[in-house]
mmCIF file of C-alpha atoms in Angstrom:
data_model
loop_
_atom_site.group_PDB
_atom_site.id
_atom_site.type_symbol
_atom_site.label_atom_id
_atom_site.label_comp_id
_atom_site.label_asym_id
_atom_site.label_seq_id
_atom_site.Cartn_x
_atom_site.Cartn_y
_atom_site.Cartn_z
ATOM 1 C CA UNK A 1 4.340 34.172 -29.210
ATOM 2 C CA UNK A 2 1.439 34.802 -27.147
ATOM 3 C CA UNK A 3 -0.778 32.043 -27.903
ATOM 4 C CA UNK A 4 2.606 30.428 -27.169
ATOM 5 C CA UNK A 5 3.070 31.210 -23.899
ATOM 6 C CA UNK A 6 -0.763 31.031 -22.844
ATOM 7 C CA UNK A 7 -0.490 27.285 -23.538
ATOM 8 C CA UNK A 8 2.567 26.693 -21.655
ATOM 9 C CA UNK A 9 1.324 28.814 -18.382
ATOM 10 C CA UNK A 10 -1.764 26.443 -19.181
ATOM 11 C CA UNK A 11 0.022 23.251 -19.174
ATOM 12 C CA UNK A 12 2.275 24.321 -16.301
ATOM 13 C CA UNK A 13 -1.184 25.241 -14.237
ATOM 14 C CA UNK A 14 -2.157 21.396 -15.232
ATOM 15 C CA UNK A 15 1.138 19.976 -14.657
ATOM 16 C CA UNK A 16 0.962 21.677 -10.888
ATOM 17 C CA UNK A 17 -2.861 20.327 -10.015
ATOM 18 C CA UNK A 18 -1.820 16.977 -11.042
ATOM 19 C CA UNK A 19 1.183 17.131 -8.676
ATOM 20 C CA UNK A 20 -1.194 18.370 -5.981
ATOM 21 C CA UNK A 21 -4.193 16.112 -6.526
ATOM 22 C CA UNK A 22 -1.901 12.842 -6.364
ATOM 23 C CA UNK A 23 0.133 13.926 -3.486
ATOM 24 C CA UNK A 24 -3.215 14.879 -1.547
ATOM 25 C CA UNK A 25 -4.999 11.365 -2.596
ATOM 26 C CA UNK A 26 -1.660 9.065 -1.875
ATOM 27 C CA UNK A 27 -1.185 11.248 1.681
ATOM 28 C CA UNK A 28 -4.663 11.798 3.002
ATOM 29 C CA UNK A 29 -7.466 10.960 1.380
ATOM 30 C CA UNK A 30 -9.160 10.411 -1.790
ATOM 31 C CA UNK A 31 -12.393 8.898 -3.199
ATOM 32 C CA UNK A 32 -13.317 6.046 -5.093
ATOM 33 C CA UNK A 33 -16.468 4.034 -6.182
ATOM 34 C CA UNK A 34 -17.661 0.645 -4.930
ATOM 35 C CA UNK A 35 -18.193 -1.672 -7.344
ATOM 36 C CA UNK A 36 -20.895 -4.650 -6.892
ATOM 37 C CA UNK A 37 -22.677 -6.154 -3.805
ATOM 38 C CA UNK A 38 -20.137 -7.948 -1.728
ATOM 39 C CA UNK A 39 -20.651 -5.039 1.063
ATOM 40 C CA UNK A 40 -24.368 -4.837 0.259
ATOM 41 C CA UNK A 41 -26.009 -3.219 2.844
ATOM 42 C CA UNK A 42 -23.516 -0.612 3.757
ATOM 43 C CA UNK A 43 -22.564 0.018 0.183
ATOM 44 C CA UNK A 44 -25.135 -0.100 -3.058
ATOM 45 C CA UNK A 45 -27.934 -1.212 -1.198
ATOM 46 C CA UNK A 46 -29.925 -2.278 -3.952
ATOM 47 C CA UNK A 47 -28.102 -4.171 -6.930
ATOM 48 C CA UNK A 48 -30.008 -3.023 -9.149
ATOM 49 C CA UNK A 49 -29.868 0.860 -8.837
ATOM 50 C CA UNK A 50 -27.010 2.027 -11.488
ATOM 51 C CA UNK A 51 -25.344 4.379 -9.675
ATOM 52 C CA UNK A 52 -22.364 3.182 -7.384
ATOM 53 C CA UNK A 53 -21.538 4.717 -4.184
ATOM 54 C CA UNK A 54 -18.910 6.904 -3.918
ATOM 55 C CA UNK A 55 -17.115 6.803 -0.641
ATOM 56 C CA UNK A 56 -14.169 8.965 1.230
ATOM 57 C CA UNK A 57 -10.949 7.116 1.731
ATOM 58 C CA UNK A 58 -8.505 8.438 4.762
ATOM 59 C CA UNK A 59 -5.032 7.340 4.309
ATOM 60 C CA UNK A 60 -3.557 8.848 7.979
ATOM 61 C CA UNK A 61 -3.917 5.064 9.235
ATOM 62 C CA UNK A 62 -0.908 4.305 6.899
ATOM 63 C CA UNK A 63 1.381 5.858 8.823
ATOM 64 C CA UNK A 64 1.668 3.529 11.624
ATOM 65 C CA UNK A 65 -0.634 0.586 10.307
ATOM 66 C CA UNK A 66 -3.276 0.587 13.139
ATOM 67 C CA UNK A 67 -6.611 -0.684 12.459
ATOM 68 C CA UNK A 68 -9.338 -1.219 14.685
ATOM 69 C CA UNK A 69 -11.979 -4.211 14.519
ATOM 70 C CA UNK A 70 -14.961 -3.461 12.244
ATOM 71 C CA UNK A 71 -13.183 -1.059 9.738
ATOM 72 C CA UNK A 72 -13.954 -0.959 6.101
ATOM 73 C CA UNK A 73 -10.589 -0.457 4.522
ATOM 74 C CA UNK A 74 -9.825 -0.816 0.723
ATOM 75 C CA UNK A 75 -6.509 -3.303 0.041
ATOM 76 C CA UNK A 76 -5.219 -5.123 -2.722
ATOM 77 C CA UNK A 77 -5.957 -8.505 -3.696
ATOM 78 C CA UNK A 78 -3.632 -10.807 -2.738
ATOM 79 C CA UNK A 79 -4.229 -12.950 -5.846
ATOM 80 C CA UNK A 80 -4.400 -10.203 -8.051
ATOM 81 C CA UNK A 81 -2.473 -6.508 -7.544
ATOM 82 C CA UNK A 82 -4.047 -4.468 -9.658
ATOM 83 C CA UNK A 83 -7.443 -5.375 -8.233
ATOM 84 C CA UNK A 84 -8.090 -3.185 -5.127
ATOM 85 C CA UNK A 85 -11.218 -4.554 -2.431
ATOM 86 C CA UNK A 86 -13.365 -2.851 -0.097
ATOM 87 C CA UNK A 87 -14.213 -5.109 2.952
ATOM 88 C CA UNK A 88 -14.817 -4.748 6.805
ATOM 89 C CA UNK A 89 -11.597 -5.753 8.885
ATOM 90 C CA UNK A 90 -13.121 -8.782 11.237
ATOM 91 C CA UNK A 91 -10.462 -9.867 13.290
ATOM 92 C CA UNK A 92 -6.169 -8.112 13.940
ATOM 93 C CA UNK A 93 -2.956 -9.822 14.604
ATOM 94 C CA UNK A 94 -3.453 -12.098 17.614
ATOM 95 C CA UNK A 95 -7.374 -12.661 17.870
ATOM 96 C CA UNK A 96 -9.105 -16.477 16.994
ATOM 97 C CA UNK A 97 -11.411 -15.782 14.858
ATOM 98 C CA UNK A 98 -14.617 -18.651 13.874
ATOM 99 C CA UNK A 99 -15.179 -19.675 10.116
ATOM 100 C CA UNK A 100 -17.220 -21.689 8.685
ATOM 101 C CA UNK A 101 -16.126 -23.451 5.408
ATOM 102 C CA UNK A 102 -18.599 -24.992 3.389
ATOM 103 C CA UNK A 103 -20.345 -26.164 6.651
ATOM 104 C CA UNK A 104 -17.810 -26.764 8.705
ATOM 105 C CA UNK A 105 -17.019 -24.810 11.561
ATOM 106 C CA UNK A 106 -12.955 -23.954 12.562
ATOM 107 C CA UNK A 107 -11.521 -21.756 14.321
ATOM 108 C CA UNK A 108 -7.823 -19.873 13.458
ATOM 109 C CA UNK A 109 -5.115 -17.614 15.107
ATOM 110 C CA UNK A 110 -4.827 -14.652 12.614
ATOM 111 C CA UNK A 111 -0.751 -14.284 12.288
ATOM 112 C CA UNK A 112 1.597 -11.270 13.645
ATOM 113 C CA UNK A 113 0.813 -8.406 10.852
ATOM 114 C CA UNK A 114 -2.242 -9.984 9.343
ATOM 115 C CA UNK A 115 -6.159 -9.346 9.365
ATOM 116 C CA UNK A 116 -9.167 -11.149 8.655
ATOM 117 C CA UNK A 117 -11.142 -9.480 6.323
ATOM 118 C CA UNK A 118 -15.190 -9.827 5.237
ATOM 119 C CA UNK A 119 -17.587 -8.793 3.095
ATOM 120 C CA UNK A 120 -21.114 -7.343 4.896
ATOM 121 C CA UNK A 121 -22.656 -9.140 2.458
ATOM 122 C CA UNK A 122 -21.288 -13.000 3.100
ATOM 123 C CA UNK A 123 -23.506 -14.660 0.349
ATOM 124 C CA UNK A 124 -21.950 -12.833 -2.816
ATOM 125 C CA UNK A 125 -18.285 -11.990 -1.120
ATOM 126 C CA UNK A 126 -14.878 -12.985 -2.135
ATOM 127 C CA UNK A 127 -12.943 -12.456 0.899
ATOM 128 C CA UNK A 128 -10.643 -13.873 3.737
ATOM 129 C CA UNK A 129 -13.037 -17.136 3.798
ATOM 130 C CA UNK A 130 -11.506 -17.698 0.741
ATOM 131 C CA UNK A 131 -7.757 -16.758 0.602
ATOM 132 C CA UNK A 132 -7.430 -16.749 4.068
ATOM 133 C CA UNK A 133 -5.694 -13.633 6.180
ATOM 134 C CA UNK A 134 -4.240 -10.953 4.250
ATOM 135 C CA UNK A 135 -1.214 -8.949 5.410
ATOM 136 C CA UNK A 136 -1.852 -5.696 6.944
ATOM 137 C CA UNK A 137 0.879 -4.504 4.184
ATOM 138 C CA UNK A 138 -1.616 -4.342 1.588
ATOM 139 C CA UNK A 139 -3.971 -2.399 2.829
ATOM 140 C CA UNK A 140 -4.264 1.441 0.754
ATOM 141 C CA UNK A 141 -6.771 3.323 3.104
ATOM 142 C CA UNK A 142 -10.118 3.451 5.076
ATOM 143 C CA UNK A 143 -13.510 4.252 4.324
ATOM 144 C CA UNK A 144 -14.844 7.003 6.689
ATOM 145 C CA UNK A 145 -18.038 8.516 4.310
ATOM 146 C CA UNK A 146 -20.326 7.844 1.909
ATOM 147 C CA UNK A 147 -19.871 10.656 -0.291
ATOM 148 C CA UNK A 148 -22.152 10.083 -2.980
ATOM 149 C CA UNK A 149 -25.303 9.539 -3.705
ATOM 150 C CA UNK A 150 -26.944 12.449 -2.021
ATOM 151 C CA UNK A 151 -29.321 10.978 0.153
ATOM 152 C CA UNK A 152 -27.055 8.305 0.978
ATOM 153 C CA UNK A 153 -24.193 11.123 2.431
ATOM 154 C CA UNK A 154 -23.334 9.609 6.052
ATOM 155 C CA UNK A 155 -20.668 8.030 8.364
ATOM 156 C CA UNK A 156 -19.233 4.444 8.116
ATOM 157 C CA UNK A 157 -20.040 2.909 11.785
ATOM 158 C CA UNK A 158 -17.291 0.669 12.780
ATOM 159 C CA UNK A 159 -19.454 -2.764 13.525
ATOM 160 C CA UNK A 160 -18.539 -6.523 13.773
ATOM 161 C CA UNK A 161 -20.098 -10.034 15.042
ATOM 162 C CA UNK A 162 -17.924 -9.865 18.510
ATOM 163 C CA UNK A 163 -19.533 -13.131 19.364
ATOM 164 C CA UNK A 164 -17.395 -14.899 16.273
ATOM 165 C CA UNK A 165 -13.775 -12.806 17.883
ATOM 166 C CA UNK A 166 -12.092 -13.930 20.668
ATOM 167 C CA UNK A 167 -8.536 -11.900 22.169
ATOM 168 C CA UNK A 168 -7.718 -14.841 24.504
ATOM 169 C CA UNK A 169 -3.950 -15.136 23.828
ATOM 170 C CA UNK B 1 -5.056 58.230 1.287
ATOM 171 C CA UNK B 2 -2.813 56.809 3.891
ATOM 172 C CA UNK B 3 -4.867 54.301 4.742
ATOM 173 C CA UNK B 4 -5.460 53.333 1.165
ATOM 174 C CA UNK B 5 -1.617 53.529 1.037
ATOM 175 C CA UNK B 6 -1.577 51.097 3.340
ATOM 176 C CA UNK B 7 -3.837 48.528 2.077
ATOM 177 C CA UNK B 8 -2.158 48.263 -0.960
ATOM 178 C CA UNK B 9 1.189 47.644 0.712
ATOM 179 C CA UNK B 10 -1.052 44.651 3.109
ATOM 180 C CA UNK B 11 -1.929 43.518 -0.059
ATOM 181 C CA UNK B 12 1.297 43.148 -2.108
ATOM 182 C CA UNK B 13 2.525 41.466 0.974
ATOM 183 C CA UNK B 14 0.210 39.337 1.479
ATOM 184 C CA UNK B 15 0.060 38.224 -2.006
ATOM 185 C CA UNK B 16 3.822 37.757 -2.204
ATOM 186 C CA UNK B 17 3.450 35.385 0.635
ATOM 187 C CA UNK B 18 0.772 33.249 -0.725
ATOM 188 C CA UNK B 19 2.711 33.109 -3.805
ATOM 189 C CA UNK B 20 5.898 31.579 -1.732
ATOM 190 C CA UNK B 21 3.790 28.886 -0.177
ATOM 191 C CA UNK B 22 2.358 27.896 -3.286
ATOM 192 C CA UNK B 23 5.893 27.233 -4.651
ATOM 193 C CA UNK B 24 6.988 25.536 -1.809
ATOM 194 C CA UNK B 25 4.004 23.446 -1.629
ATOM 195 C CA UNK B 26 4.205 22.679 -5.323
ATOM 196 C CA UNK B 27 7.699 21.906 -4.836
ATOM 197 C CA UNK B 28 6.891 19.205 -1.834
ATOM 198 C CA UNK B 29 4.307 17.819 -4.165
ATOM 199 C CA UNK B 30 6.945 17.232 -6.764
ATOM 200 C CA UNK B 31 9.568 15.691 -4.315
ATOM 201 C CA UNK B 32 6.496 13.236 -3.050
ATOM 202 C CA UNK B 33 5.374 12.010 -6.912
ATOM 203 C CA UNK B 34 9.173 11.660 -7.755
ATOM 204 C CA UNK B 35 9.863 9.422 -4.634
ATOM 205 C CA UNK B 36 6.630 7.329 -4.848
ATOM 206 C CA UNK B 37 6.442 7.473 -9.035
ATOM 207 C CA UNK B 38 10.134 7.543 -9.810
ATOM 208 C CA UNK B 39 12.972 6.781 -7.828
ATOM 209 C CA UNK B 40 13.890 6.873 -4.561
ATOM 210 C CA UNK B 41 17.386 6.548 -2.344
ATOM 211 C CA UNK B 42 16.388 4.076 0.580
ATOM 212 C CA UNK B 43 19.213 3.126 3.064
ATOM 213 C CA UNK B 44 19.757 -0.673 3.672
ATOM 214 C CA UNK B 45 20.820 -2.618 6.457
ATOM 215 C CA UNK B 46 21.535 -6.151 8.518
ATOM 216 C CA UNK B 47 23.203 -9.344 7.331
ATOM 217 C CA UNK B 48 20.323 -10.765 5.131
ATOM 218 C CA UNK B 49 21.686 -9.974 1.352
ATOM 219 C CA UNK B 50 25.289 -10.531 2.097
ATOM 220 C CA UNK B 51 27.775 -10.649 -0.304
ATOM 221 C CA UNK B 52 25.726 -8.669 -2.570
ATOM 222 C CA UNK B 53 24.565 -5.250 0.054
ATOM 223 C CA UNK B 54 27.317 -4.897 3.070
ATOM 224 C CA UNK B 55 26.351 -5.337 6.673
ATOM 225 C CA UNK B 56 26.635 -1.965 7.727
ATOM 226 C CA UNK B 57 23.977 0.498 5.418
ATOM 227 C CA UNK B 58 24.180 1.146 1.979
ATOM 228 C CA UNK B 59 22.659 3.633 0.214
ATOM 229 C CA UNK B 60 20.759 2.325 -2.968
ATOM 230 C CA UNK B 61 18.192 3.713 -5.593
ATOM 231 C CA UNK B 62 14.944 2.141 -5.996
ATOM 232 C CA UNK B 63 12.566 2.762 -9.197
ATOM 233 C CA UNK B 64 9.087 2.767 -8.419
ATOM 234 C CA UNK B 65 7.871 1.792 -12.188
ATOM 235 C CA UNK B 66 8.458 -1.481 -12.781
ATOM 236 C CA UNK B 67 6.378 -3.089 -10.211
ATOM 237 C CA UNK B 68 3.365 -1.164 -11.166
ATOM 238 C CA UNK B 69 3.589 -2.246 -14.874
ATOM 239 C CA UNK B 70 4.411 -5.781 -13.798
ATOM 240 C CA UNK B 71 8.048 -6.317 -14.985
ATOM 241 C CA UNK B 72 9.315 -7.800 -11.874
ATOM 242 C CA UNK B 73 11.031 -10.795 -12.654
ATOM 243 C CA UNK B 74 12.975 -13.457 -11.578
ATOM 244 C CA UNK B 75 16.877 -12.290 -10.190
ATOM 245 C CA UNK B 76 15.529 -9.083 -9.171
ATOM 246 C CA UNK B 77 16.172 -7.296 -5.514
ATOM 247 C CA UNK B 78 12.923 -5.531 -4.373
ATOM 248 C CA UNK B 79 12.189 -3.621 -1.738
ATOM 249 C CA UNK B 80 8.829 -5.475 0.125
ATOM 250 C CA UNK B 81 6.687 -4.680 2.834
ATOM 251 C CA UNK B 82 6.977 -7.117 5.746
ATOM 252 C CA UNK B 83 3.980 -9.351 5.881
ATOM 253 C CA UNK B 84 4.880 -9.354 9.609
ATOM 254 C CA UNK B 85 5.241 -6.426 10.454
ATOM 255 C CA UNK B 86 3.819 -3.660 7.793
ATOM 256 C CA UNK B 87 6.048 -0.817 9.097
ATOM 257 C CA UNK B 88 9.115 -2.304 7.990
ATOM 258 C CA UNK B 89 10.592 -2.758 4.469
ATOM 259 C CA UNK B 90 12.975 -5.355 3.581
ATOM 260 C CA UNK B 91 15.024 -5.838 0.983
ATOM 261 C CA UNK B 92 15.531 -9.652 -0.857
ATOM 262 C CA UNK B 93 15.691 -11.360 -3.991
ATOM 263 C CA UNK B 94 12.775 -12.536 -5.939
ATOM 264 C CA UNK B 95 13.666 -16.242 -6.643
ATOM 265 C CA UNK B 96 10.107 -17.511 -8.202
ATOM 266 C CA UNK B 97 7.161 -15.805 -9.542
ATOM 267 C CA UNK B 98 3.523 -17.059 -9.727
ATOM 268 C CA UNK B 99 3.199 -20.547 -11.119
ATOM 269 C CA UNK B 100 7.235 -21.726 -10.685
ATOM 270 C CA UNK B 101 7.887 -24.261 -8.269
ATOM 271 C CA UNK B 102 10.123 -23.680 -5.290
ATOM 272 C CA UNK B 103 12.645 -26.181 -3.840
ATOM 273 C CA UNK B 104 14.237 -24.521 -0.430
ATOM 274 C CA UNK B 105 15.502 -26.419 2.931
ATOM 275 C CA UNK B 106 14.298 -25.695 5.692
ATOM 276 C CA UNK B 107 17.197 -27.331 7.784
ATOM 277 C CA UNK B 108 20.126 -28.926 6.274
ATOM 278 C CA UNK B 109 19.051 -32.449 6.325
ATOM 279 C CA UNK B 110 15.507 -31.571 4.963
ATOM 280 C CA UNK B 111 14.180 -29.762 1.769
ATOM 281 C CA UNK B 112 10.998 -28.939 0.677
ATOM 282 C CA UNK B 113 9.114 -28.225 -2.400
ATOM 283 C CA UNK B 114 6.434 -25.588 -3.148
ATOM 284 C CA UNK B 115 4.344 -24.016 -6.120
ATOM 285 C CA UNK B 116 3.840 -20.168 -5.868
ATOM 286 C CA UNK B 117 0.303 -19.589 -5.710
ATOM 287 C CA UNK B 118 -1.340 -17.002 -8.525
ATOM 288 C CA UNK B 119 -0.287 -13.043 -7.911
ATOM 289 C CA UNK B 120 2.236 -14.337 -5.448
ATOM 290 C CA UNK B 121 6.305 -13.992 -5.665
ATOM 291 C CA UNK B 122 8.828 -15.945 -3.667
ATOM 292 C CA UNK B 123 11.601 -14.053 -2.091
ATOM 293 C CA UNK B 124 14.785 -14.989 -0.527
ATOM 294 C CA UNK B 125 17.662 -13.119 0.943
ATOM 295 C CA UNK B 126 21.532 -14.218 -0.503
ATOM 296 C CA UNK B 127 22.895 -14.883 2.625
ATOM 297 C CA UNK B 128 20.947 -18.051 3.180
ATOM 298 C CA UNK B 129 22.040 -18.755 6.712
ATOM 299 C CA UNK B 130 21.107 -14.999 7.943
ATOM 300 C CA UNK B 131 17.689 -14.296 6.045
ATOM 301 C CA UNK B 132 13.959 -13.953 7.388
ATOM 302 C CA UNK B 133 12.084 -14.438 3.746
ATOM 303 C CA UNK B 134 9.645 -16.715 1.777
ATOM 304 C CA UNK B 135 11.045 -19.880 4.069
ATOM 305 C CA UNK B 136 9.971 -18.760 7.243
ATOM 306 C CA UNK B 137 6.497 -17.130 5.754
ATOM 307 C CA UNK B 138 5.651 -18.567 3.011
ATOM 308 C CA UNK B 139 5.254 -16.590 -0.690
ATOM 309 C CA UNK B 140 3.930 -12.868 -0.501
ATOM 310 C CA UNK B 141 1.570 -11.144 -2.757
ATOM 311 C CA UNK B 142 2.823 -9.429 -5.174
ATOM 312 C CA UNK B 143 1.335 -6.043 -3.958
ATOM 313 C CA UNK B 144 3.661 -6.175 -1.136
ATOM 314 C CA UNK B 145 6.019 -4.813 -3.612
ATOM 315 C CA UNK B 146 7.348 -1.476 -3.387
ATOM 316 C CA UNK B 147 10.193 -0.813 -5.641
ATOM 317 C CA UNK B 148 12.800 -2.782 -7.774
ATOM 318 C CA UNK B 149 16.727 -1.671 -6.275
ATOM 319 C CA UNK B 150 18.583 -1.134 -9.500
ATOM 320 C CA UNK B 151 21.775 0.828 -8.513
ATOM 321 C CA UNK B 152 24.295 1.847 -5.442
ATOM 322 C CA UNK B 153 25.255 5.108 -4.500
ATOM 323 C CA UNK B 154 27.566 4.439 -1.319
ATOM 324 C CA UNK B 155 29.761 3.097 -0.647
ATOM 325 C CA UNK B 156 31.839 4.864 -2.772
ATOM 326 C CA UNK B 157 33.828 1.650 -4.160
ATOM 327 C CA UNK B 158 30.157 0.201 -4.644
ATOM 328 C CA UNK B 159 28.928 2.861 -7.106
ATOM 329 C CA UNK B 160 27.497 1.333 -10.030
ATOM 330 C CA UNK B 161 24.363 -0.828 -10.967
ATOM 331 C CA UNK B 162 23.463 -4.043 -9.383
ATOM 332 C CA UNK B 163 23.702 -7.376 -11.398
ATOM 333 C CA UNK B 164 21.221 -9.401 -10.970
#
């Protein structure tokens, strides 16, 4: 009976951090790694160090879906759900933002409830050059801190080409 | 001694009250998972899924599993995030998945025809005439999706599971 009842208080104490660790990383924040070098010099610097970077993910801009330009936020792939991205918000609802496409320069409207999203790292990036503006509805969080490695512990700075941005309505 | 007395009582009390908060807390955990995990009662609105929802509100159950394993189909109602406006949710009808090819009209002398792009769905509301969907902005990504509506809880004469 006793051995009984330790494992049930011990699953119940397991049960109960579960609870509280997903509530706490759906409603405020969690942390995840960053995989490869599409946001290369303000994530995994060097390719070929094998440690990823671990960063801090706020969800409190959820709540009301306001983003400002030059945040790194983590979203799903539009082509793919399961696949989540970490890229630098270039351009909200409203602003003309200039491309260039395989050498050809154009400039767009992003739509009501969208953003244009980059990589830091344009040369190896698979972002909003390529599928275009991605609803604001898909994006999960964003990055505040590097949390991991050590000597790489630090704040996100919000930056972004304001030359290429334009708010003229 | 007194004070000792005292301590002790501080001490049970204080306990007792940390044990409360942990139960509530654990309890508000538990209601979050089971409404983002699970199920959830949403209340739904406005003249876009007529016959099928009413005008005025219903109250229906959505189950949060099925769009995280991928089992959405065609025929469905799903709740989705508005790719206009990412504080609302609306509620329509998923009408193609990735690959099909749409035919819609866009006014009643013209139709057009579209493929759904990979990891996208195509939604449309039932009440064709009254709807904001997939014709005015195009197909969605499938991680727009928040839950699959599978039964109605009011109004009463409503009660049951949806069809799809």
């Amino acid at each position: 009976m006793a051995t009984q009842s330790l494992l049930w208080n011990s699953v119940k104490k397991f049960l109960a951090c579960g609870l509280i660790g997903l509530t706490i990383s759906d409603r405020y924040a969690s942390i995840v790694p960053v995989r490869g070098a599409s946001m290369s010099p303000t994530f995994n610097p060097q390719a070929r160090n094998f440690t990823d970077d671990y960063v801090l993910v706020e969800k409190f801009c959820l709540k009301k879906y306001e983003f400002s330009h030059g945040d790194v936020v983590v979203f799903c792939s539009p082509s793919n759900h399961k696949e989540k991205h970490i890229k630098r918000i270039i351009a909200l609802p409203g602003d003309w933002i200039g491309t260039s496409h395989n050498s050809h320069d154009d400039v767009l409207k992003v739509p009501k409830g969208h953003c244009w999203v980059e990589g830091d790292n344009s040369a190896s990036s698979m972002d909003s050059r390529s599928f275009g503006p991605i609803p604001l509805g898909l994006v999960k969080g964003r990055v505040t801190h590097v949390v991991w490695p050590p000597q790489r512990i630090g704040l996100v700075e919000r930056v972004f080409p304001q030359e290429r941005v334009s708010s003229f309505k | 001694m007194r004070l000792l007395s005292y301590m002790g009582q501080w001490k049970s009390a204080a306990k007792e009250v940390l044990d409360r908060t942990a139960i509530v807390a654990k309890f508000l955990c538990l209601l979050h998972v089971t409404n983002n995990y699970l199920c959830s009662p949403t209340l739904v609105y406005g003249p876009s899924m007529l016959p099928t929802l009413n005008l005025t509100g219903d109250v229906v159950l959505a189950e949060h599993v099925s769009h995280r394993i991928g089992k959405v189909g065609r025929g469905d109602l799903v709740l989705v995030r508005s790719p206009v406006d990412p504080r609302r949710i609306l509620t329509k009808r998923v009408v193609g998945m990735e690959g099909d090819t749409v035919c819609f009209y866009v006014d009643p002398m013209y139709s057009q025809t579209t493929v759904v792009p990979k990891g996208h769905v195509w939604i449309q509301g039932d009440n064709t005439y009254a709807s904001s969907d997939s014709r005015h902005f195009g197909p969605l990504p499938y991680g727009l999706i928040q839950g699959k509506v599978f039964f109605r809880v009011w109004p009463p004469d409503g009660f049951g599971t949806l069809e799809q």
